[in-house]
Short mmCIF file of C-alpha atoms and ligand atoms in Angstrom, two decimals:
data_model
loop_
_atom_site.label_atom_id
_atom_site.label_comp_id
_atom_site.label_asym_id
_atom_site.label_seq_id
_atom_site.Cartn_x
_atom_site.Cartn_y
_atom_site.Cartn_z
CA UNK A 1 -2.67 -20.75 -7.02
CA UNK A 2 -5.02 -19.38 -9.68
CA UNK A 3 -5.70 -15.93 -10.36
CA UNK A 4 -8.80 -14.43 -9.66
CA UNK A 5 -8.60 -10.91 -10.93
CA UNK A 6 -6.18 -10.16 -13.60
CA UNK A 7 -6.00 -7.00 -15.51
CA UNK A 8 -4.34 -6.73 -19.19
CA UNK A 9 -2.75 -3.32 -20.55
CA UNK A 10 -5.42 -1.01 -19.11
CA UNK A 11 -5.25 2.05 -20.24
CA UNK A 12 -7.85 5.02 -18.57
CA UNK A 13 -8.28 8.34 -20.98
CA UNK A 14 -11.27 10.86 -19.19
CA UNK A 15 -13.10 13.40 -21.53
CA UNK A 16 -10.54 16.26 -21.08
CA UNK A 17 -8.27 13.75 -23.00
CA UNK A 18 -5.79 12.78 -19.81
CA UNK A 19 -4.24 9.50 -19.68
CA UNK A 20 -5.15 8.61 -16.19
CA UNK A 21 -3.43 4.59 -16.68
CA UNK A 22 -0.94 4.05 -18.99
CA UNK A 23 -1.12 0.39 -19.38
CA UNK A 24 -1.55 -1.48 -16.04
CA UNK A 25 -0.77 -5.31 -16.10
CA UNK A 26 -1.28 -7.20 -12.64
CA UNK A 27 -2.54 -10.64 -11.78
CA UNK A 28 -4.39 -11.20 -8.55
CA UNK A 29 -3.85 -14.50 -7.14
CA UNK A 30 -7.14 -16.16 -5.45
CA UNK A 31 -6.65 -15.73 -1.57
CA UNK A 32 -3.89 -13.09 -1.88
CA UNK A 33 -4.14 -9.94 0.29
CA UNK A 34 -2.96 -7.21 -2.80
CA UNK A 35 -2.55 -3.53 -1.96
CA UNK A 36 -2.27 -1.04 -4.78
CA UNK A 37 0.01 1.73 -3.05
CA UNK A 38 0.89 5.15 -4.23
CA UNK A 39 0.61 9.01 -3.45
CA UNK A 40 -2.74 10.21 -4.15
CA UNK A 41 -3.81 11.07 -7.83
CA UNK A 42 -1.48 8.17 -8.96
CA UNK A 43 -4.56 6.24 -9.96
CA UNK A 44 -5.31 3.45 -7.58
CA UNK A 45 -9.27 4.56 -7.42
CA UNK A 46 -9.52 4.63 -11.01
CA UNK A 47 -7.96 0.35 -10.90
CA UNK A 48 -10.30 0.01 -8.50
CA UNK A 49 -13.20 1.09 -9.96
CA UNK A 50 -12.47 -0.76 -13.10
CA UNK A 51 -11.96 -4.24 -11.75
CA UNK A 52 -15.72 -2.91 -9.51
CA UNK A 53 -17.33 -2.12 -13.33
CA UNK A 54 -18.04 1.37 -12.11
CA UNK A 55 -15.83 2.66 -14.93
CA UNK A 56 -14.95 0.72 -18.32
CA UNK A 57 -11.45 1.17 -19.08
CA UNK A 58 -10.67 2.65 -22.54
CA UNK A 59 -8.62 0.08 -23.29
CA UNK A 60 -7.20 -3.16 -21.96
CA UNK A 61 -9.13 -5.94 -20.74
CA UNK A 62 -10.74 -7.17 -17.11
CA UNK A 63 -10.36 -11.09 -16.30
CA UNK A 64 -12.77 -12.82 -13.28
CA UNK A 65 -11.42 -15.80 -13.41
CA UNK A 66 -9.97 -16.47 -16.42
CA UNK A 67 -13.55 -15.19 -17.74
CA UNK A 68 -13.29 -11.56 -19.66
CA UNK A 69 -15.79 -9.17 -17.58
CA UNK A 70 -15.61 -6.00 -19.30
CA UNK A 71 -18.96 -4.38 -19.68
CA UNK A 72 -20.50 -6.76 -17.22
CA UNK A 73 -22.28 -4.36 -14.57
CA UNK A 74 -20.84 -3.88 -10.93
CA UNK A 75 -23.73 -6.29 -9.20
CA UNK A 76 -23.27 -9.65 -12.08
CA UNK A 77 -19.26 -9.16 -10.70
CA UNK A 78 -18.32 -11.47 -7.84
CA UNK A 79 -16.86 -8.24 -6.21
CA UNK A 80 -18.17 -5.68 -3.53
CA UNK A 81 -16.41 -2.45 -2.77
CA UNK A 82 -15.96 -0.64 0.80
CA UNK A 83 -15.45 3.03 0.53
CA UNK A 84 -13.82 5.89 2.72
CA UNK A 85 -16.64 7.12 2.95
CA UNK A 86 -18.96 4.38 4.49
CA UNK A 87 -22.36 5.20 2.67
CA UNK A 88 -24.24 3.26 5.52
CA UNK A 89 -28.17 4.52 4.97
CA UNK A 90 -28.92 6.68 7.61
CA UNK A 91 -32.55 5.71 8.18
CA UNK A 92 -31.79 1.65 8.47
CA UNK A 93 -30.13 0.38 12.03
CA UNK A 94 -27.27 -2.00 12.24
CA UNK A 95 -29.15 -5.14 11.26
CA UNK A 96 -30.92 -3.53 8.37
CA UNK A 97 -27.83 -2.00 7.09
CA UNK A 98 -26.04 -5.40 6.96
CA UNK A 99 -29.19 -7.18 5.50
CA UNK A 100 -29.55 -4.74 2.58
CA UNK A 101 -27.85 -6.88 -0.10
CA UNK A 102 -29.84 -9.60 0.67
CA UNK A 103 -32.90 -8.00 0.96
CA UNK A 104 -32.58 -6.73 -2.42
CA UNK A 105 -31.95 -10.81 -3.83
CA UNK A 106 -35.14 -11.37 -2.12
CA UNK A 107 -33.43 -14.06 0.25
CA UNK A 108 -35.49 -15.91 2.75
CA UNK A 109 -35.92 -14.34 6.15
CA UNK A 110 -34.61 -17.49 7.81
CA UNK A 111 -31.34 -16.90 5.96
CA UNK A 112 -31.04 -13.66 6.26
CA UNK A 113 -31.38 -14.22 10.42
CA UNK A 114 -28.50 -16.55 9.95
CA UNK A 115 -26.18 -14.83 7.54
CA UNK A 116 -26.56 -11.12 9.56
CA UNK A 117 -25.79 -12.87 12.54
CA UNK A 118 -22.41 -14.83 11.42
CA UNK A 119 -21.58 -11.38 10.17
CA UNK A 120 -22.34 -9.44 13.54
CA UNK A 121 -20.22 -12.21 14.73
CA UNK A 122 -17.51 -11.41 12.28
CA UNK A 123 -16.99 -8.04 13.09
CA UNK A 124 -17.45 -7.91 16.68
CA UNK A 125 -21.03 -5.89 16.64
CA UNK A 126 -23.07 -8.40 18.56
CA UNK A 127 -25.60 -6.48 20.56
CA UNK A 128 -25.65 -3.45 18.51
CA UNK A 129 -28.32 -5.19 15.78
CA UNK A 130 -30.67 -2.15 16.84
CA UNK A 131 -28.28 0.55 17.13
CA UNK A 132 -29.27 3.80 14.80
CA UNK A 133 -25.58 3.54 12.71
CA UNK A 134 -25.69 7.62 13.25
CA UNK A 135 -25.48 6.73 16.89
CA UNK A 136 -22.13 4.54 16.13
CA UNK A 137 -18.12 5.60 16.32
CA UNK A 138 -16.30 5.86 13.19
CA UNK A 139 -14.85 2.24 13.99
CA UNK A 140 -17.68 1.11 14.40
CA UNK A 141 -19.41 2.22 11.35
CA UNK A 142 -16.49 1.21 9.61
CA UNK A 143 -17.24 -2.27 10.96
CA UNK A 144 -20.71 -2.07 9.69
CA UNK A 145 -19.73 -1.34 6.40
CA UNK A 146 -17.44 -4.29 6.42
CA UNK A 147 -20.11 -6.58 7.23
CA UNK A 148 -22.89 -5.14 4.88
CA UNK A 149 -19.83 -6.09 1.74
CA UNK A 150 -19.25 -9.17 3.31
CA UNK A 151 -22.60 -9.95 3.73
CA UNK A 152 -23.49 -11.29 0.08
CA UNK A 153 -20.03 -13.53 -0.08
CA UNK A 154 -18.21 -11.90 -2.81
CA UNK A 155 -14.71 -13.35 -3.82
CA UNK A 156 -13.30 -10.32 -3.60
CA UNK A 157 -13.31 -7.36 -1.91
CA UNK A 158 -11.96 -4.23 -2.88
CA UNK A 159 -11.73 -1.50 -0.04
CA UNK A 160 -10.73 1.93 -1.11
CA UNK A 161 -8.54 3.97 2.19
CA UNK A 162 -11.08 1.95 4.19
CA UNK A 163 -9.07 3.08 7.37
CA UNK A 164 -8.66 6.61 6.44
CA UNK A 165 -10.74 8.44 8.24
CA UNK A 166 -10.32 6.85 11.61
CA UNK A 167 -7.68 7.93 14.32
CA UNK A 168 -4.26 5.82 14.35
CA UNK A 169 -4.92 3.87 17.42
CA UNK A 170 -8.06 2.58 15.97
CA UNK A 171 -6.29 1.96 12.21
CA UNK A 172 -3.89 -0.11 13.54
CA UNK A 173 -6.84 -2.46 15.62
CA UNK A 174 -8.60 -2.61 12.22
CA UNK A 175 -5.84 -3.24 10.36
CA UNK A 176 -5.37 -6.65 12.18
CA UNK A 177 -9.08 -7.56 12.20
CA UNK A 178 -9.38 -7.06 8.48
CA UNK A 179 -6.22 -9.01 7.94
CA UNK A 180 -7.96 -11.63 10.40
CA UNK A 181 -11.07 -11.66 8.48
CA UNK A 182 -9.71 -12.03 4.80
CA UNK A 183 -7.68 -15.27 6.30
CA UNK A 184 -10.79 -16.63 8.39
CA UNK A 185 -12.70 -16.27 5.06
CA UNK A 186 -10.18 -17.04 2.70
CA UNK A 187 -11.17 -14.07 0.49
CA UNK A 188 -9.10 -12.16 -1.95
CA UNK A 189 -8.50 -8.52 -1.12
CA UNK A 190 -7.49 -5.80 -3.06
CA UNK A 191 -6.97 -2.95 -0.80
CA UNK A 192 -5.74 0.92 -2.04
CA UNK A 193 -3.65 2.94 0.47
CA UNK A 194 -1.13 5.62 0.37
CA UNK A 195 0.33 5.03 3.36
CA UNK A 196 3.60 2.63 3.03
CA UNK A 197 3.23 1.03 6.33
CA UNK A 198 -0.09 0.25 6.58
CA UNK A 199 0.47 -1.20 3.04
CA UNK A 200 3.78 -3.21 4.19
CA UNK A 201 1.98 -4.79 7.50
CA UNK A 202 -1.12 -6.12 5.77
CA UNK A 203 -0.57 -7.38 2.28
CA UNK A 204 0.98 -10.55 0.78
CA UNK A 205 1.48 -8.51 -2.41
CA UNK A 206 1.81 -4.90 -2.76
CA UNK A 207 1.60 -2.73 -6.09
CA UNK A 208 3.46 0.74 -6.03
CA UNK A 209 2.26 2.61 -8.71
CA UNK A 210 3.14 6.37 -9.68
CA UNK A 211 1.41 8.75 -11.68
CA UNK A 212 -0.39 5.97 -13.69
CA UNK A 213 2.21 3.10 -14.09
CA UNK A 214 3.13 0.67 -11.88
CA UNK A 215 6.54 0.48 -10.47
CA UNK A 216 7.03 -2.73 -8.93
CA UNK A 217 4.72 -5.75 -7.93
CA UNK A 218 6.38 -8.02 -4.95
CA UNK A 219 6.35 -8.83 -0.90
CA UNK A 220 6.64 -6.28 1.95
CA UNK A 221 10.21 -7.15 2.30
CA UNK A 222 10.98 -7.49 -1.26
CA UNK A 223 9.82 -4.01 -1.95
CA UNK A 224 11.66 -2.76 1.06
CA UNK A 225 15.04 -4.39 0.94
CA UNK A 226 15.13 -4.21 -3.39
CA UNK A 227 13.13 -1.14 -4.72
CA UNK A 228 13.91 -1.45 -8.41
CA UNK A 229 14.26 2.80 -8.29
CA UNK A 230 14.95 5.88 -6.57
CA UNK A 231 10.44 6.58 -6.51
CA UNK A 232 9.64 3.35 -4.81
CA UNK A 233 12.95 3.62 -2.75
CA UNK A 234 12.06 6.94 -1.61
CA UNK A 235 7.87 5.94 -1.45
CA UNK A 236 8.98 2.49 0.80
CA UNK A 237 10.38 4.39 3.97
CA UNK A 238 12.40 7.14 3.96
CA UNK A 239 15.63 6.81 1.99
CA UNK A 240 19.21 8.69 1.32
CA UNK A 241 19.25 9.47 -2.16
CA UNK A 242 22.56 10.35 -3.85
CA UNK A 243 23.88 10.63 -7.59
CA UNK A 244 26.81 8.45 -8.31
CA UNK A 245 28.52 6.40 -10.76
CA UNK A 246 29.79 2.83 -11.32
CA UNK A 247 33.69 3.14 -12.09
CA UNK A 248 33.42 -0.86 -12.41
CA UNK A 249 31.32 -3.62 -10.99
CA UNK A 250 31.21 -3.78 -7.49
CA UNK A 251 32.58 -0.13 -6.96
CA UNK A 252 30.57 2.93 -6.73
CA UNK A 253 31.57 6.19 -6.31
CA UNK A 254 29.38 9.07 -4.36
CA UNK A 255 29.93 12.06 -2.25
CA UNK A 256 33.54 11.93 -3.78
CA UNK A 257 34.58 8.47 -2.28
CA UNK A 258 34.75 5.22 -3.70
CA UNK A 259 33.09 2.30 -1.69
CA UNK A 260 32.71 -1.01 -2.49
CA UNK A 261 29.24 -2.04 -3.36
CA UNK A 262 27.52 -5.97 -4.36
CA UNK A 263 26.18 -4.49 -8.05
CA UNK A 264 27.31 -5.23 -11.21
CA UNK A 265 26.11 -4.94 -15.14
CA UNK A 266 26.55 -1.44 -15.50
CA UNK A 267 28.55 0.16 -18.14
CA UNK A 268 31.61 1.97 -17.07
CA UNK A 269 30.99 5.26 -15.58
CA UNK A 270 27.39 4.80 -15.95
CA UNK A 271 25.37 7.13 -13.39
CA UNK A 272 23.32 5.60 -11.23
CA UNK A 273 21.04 6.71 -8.35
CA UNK A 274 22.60 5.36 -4.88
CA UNK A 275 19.92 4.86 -2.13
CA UNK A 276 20.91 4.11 1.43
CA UNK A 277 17.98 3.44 4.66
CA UNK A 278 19.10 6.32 7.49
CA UNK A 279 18.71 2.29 9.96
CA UNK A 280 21.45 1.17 7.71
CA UNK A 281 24.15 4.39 8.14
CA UNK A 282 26.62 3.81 11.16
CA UNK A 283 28.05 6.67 12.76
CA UNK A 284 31.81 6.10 13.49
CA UNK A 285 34.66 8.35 14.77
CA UNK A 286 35.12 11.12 11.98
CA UNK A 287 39.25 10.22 11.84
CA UNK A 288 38.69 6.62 10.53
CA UNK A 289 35.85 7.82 8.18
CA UNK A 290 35.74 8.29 4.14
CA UNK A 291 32.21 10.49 4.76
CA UNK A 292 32.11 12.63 7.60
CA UNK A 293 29.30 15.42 8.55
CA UNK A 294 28.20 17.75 10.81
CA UNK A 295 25.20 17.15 13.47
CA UNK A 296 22.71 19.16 12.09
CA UNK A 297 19.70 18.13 14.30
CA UNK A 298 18.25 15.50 16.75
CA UNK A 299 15.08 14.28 17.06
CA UNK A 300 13.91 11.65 19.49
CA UNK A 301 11.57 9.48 18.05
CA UNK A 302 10.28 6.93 20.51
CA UNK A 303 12.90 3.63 19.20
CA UNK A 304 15.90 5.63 17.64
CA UNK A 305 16.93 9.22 17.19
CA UNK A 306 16.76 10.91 13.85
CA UNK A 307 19.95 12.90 12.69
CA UNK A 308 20.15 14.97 10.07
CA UNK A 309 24.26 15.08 9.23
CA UNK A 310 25.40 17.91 6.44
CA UNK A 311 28.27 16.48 4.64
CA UNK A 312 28.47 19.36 2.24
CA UNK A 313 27.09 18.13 -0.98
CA UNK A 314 24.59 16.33 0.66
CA UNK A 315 22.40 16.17 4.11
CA UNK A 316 22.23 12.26 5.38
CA UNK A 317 19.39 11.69 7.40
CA UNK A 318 20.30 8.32 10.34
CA UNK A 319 18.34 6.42 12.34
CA UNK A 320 20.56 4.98 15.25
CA UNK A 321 20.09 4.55 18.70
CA UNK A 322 23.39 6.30 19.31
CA UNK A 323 23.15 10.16 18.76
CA UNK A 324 25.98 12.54 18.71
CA UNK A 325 25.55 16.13 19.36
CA UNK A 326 24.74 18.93 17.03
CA UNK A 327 27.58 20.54 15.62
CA UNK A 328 29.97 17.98 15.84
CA UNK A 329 31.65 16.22 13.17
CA UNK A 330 31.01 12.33 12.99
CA UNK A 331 31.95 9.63 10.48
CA UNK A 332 29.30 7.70 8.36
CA UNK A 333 29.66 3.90 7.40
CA UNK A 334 27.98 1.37 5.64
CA UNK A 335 28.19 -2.30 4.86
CA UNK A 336 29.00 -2.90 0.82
CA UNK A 337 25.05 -4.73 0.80
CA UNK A 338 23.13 -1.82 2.45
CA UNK A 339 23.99 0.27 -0.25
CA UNK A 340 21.80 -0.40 -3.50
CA UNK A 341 22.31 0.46 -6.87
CA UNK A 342 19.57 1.89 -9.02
CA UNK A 343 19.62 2.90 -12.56
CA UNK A 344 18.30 5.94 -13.61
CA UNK A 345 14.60 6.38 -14.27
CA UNK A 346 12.57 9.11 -15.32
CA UNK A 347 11.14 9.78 -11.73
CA UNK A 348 9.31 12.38 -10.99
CA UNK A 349 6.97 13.27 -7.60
N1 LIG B 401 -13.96 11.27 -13.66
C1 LIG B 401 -12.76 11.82 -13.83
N2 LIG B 401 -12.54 12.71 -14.83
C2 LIG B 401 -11.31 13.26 -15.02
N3 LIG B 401 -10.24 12.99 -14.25
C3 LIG B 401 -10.39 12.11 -13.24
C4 LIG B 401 -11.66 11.49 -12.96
N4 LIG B 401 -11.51 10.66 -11.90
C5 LIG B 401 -10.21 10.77 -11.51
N5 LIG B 401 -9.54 11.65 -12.31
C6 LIG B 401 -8.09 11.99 -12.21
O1 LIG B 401 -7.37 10.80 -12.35
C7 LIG B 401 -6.21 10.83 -11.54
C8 LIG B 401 -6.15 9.57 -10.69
O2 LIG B 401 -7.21 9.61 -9.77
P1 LIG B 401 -7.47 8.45 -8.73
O3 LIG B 401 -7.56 7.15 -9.43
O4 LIG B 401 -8.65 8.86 -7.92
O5 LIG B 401 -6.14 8.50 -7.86
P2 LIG B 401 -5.83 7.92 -6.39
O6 LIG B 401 -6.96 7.05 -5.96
O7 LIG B 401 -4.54 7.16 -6.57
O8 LIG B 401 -5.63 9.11 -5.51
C9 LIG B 401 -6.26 12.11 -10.75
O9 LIG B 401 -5.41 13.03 -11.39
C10 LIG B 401 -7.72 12.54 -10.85
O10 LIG B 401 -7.82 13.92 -10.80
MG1 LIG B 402 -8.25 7.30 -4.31
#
C-alpha cells in the first residue's frame, strides 16, 4: 500500500517562541484508519491542521501523495476536516447544509440531487432533508457534518474529537458507523482523540504522541501488549508502574524480589521501569507468595473488581474477578511474559 499523507520532521514554533512539534515523522498509508492519540495540549490539533493547510509548519515538509503540498491552500488539498464543534450554518436545513461544497464548485443541480442523496443514505438521515439542523440531536448534527465533508469525495478525512461532545451511548454507535463508512468508502482517516479506547477500537494504526513528539506508531494490540515506555504504558490502559533493575538478562528485580522476566540487552544493574496490567496480577495465598499486600479497597466495576493492594513500597492496583476482602493480606503473581521491561525515558505528564 502507498502512502497518502506523509509528514517529514515537522517542527511547529508559535509567536511567543514555543516549540509546539518537535519533529513529527509519520506516513499515512492510503485506506488506513490512523488515530493521533494523546492527552490534550500534546499537539494532535496542531498535526492536524497542518496536513488541512490551516497552519504552515515552520519547518518540515507535507507529502499528498508523494506530491510536496506545503503552502498549497486548505480547498486545492484532497482533504476535508470535521470539527468538535460541527459549524453546520444555522440558517441552511439538512439538504442545504450537505450541498454546500458543491454549491460553491458550481456543480449541476442534477448531481447535486444525486450526490446529497447517496450521502443522506450514508449516514442514516433519509427523511430529515428539510429538517432546520438547530432542530436536530447532537448525533444527529454530528451526522450532518459527516456528510457535508464527505460530500465533495476527499481522500482523506481528518476529524478532530469528532465524538466529543456527544453522550457515551451515542459515541460508541458512531464510533462503529464511522468505522463502517471509512471501509464502505475506502477512505483514509486520520482521526485525533484522547481517549485510549475509543482510539484502540477504531484505528488500524494509532500514533501516541506526548507533549509534541511521538512515542510510538503501531496496531491496537501492538501498542497495548508492547508500549516501548512507562508514558504510553501508563496512556494505553491503566498500568502498575514500578522502578527496578536488571541483575542479568531474564531476571528483574522490584519491590525487593527477584522474578524471572523474558528481557534481555540490558547492562548489568541497569534500572529500568517495570510495568505490569492490574488483568495480568493473580492474587494467590499470601504463604506461597514473594509479593504480598494488604486489601486496601474494592470496587465493583461491572466485568471484574478493582483492588487496590498496599505492599509497602508500592500500591498495586488488580483487575480479577476474584476479590479478597479489605484488610487482608493476599499474595500477588505474575507470569515471567506479563511483566515488561522498559528502559528509562525522560517521561513526564
Ligand atoms: N495559535 C497558537 N498560538 C500559540 N500556542 C498555541 C496555538 N495553538 C495551539 N497552541 C498550543 O500548542 C499546544 C498544542 O495544542 P493542540 O495541538 O491544540 O493540542 P491537542 O489538540 O493535542 O490538545 C498547546 O499547548 C496549545 O496551547
Ligand atoms: Mg485538540
Amino acid at each position: 500500500m502507498d502512502n497518502i499523507v506523509s509528514l517529514k520532521n515537522l517542527v511547529m514554533n508559535f509567536e511567543d517562541g514555543e516549540q509546539i512539534l518537535h519533529g513529527i515523522n509519520l506516513d499515512i498509508k492510503d485506506k488506513e484508519f490512523v488515530t493521533l492519540l494523546g492527552p490534550s495540549g500534546c499537539g494532535k490539533t496542531t498535526t492536524l491542521r497542518i496536513i488541512a493547510g490551516f497552519l504552515e509548519p515552520t519547518s518540515g515538509d507535507v507529502f499528498f501523495d508523494g506530491r510536496r503540498i506545503n503552502g498549497v491552500p486548505p480547498h486545492k488539498r484532497n482533504v476535508n476536516t470535521v470539527f468538535q464543534r460541527y459549524a453546520l450554518f444555522p440558517h441552511l436545513n439538512v439538504y442545504e447544509n450537505i450541498a454546500f461544497g458543491l454549491r460553491v464548485k458550481k456543480t449541476p443541480e442534477k448531481e447535486v440531487v444525486r450526490r446529497v442523496g447517496e450521502m443522506l443514505e450514508l449516514v442514516n438521515l433519509k427523511g430529515f432533508e428539510k429538517r432546520s439542523v438547530n432542530h436536530l440531536s447532537g448525533g444527529q448534527q454530528q451526522r450532518v457534518a459527516i456528510a457535508r465533508a464527505l460530500v465533495n469525495r476527499p481522500k482523506v478525512l481528518l476529524l478532530d474529537e469528532p465524538l466529543g461532545a456527544l453522550d457515551l451511548k451515542l459515541r460508541k454507535e458512531m464510533q462503529v458507523e464511522l468505522r463502517k463508512i471509512q471501509q464502505a468508502l475506502e477512505l483514509t482517516f486520520v482521526y485525533v482523540t484522547h481517549d485510549q479506547e475509543e482510539a484502540l477500537t477504531m484505528s488500524d494504526t494509532v500514533v501516541v504522541m506526548n507533549n509534541g513528539s511521538i512515542q510510538q506508531i503501531g496496531s491496537p494490540t501492538d501498542i497495548y501488549n508492547e508500549p516501548v515506555n512507562a508514558f504510553v504504558a501508563d496512556f494505553i490502559g491503566e498500568s502498575n508502574i514500578v522502578n527496578g533493575c536488571m541483575p542479568r538478562d531474564f531476571l528483574v528485580e522490584f519491590a525487593g524480589k527477584r522474578f524471572e522476566c523474558v528481557d534481555k540487552g540490558f547492562s548489568p544493574n541497569e534500572t529500568v521501569d517495570v510495568v505490569i496490567r492490574p488483568e495480568d496480577i493473580k492474587i494467590i495465598p499470601a504463604e506461597s507468595a514473594k509479593l504480598t499486600g494488604i486489601v486496601e479497597s474494592v470496587v465493583f466495576k461491572g466485568v471484574h473488581y478493582e483492588m487496590i493492594v498496599d505492599g509497602v513500597d508500592h500500591k498495586w492496583m488488580i483487575h480479577s474477578t476474584k476479590h479478597a476482602p479489605v484488610g487482608t493480606m493476599i499474595g500477588m503473581n505474575f507470569d515471567p511474559d506479563d511483566i515488561h521491561i522498559m528502559k528509562k525515558t525522560e517521561v513526564d505528564g
